[in-house]
Amino acid sequence: MQGNESTRLVCSILAMDQSCFSYKVCRFCETPVPDDKPAEFICNNRKCAGRRRSSKRLFRLLFSIGTETRVMNVVAFDRAAQVIFGCSAQEFFDFSILHPCAGNFFFLLFQQQL
């Protein structure tokens, strides 16, 4: 590819890791936080200076994408994954807590589109 040339490539999503689609971060600085921390915690990041902060969730989707010639593993983080899900990771997480089977239904629909 030379300079500003673009290439269009047809690909398919072959598989998706359904075990963990999001991760917890500090709402202020977006530093990853262990899942076992409470909703409010003391963030030790330099930006937060040890203040009490709340957490939120961001998307991290793991895909296997195939082209005509090869298969690639791809990670879609929050901004790109929001386009796929149509909502934020926190909204989807909260919804799936209230409706435990909703996540299974979403992934079944997703697989049928493949």
Tab-separated table of N, CA and C in Angstrom, residues 15-17 20-23 58-65 72-81 84:
chain	number	residue	atom	x	y	z
A	15	ALA	N	-15.512	-16.366	15.661
A	15	ALA	CA	-15.739	-16.730	17.061
A	15	ALA	C	-15.599	-15.492	17.935
A	16	MET	N	-16.208	-15.575	19.122
A	16	MET	CA	-16.122	-14.477	20.082
A	16	MET	C	-16.026	-15.081	21.473
A	17	ASP	N	-15.118	-14.579	22.279
A	17	ASP	CA	-14.995	-15.032	23.664
A	17	ASP	C	-16.147	-14.440	24.462
A	20	CYS	N	-15.944	-13.084	29.131
A	20	CYS	CA	-15.701	-11.805	29.783
A	20	CYS	C	-15.702	-10.708	28.723
A	21	PHE	N	-16.752	-9.899	28.679
A	21	PHE	CA	-16.867	-8.878	27.649
A	21	PHE	C	-16.572	-7.476	28.155
A	22	SER	N	-16.357	-7.326	29.467
A	22	SER	CA	-16.089	-5.994	30.005
A	22	SER	C	-15.101	-6.078	31.160
A	23	TYR	N	-14.571	-4.936	31.522
A	23	TYR	CA	-13.675	-4.861	32.680
A	23	TYR	C	-13.963	-3.581	33.444
A	58	LEU	N	-16.000	-0.902	31.033
A	58	LEU	CA	-15.683	-0.646	29.629
A	58	LEU	C	-15.673	-1.986	28.902
A	59	PHE	N	-15.994	-1.954	27.613
A	59	PHE	CA	-15.985	-3.172	26.805
A	59	PHE	C	-14.562	-3.594	26.439
A	60	ARG	N	-14.385	-4.909	26.356
A	60	ARG	CA	-13.189	-5.528	25.773
A	60	ARG	C	-13.659	-6.834	25.163
A	61	LEU	N	-13.838	-6.840	23.842
A	61	LEU	CA	-14.349	-8.009	23.129
A	61	LEU	C	-13.215	-8.692	22.378
A	62	LEU	N	-13.135	-10.001	22.514
A	62	LEU	CA	-12.112	-10.786	21.830
A	62	LEU	C	-12.772	-11.555	20.694
A	63	PHE	N	-12.320	-11.315	19.465
A	63	PHE	CA	-12.877	-11.935	18.267
A	63	PHE	C	-11.810	-12.720	17.517
A	64	SER	N	-12.248	-13.712	16.776
A	64	SER	CA	-11.440	-14.325	15.725
A	64	SER	C	-12.114	-13.934	14.418
A	65	ILE	N	-11.377	-13.242	13.565
A	65	ILE	CA	-11.913	-12.750	12.297
A	65	ILE	C	-11.175	-13.443	11.164
A	72	MET	N	-7.410	-13.964	12.037
A	72	MET	CA	-6.714	-13.057	12.949
A	72	MET	C	-7.495	-12.933	14.248
A	73	ASN	N	-6.785	-12.800	15.353
A	73	ASN	CA	-7.410	-12.493	16.631
A	73	ASN	C	-7.443	-10.980	16.784
A	74	VAL	N	-8.601	-10.437	17.150
A	74	VAL	CA	-8.799	-8.994	17.231
A	74	VAL	C	-9.435	-8.664	18.579
A	75	VAL	N	-9.000	-7.576	19.186
A	75	VAL	CA	-9.595	-7.067	20.415
A	75	VAL	C	-10.293	-5.752	20.084
A	76	ALA	N	-11.600	-5.674	20.367
A	76	ALA	CA	-12.357	-4.437	20.169
A	76	ALA	C	-12.592	-3.821	21.538
A	77	PHE	N	-12.036	-2.637	21.750
A	77	PHE	CA	-12.206	-1.962	23.027
A	77	PHE	C	-13.450	-1.084	22.994
A	78	ASP	N	-13.654	-0.327	24.030
A	78	ASP	CA	-14.914	0.318	24.356
A	78	ASP	C	-15.567	1.083	23.213
A	79	ARG	N	-14.891	2.003	22.592
A	79	ARG	CA	-15.528	2.850	21.579
A	79	ARG	C	-16.026	2.030	20.392
A	80	ALA	N	-15.213	1.093	19.916
A	80	ALA	CA	-15.628	0.250	18.788
A	80	ALA	C	-16.712	-0.744	19.216
A	81	ALA	N	-16.606	-1.280	20.424
A	81	ALA	CA	-17.573	-2.271	20.891
A	81	ALA	C	-18.941	-1.651	21.155
A	84	ILE	N	-21.111	-2.051	18.217
A	84	ILE	CA	-21.641	-3.402	18.062
A	84	ILE	C	-22.815	-3.642	19.016
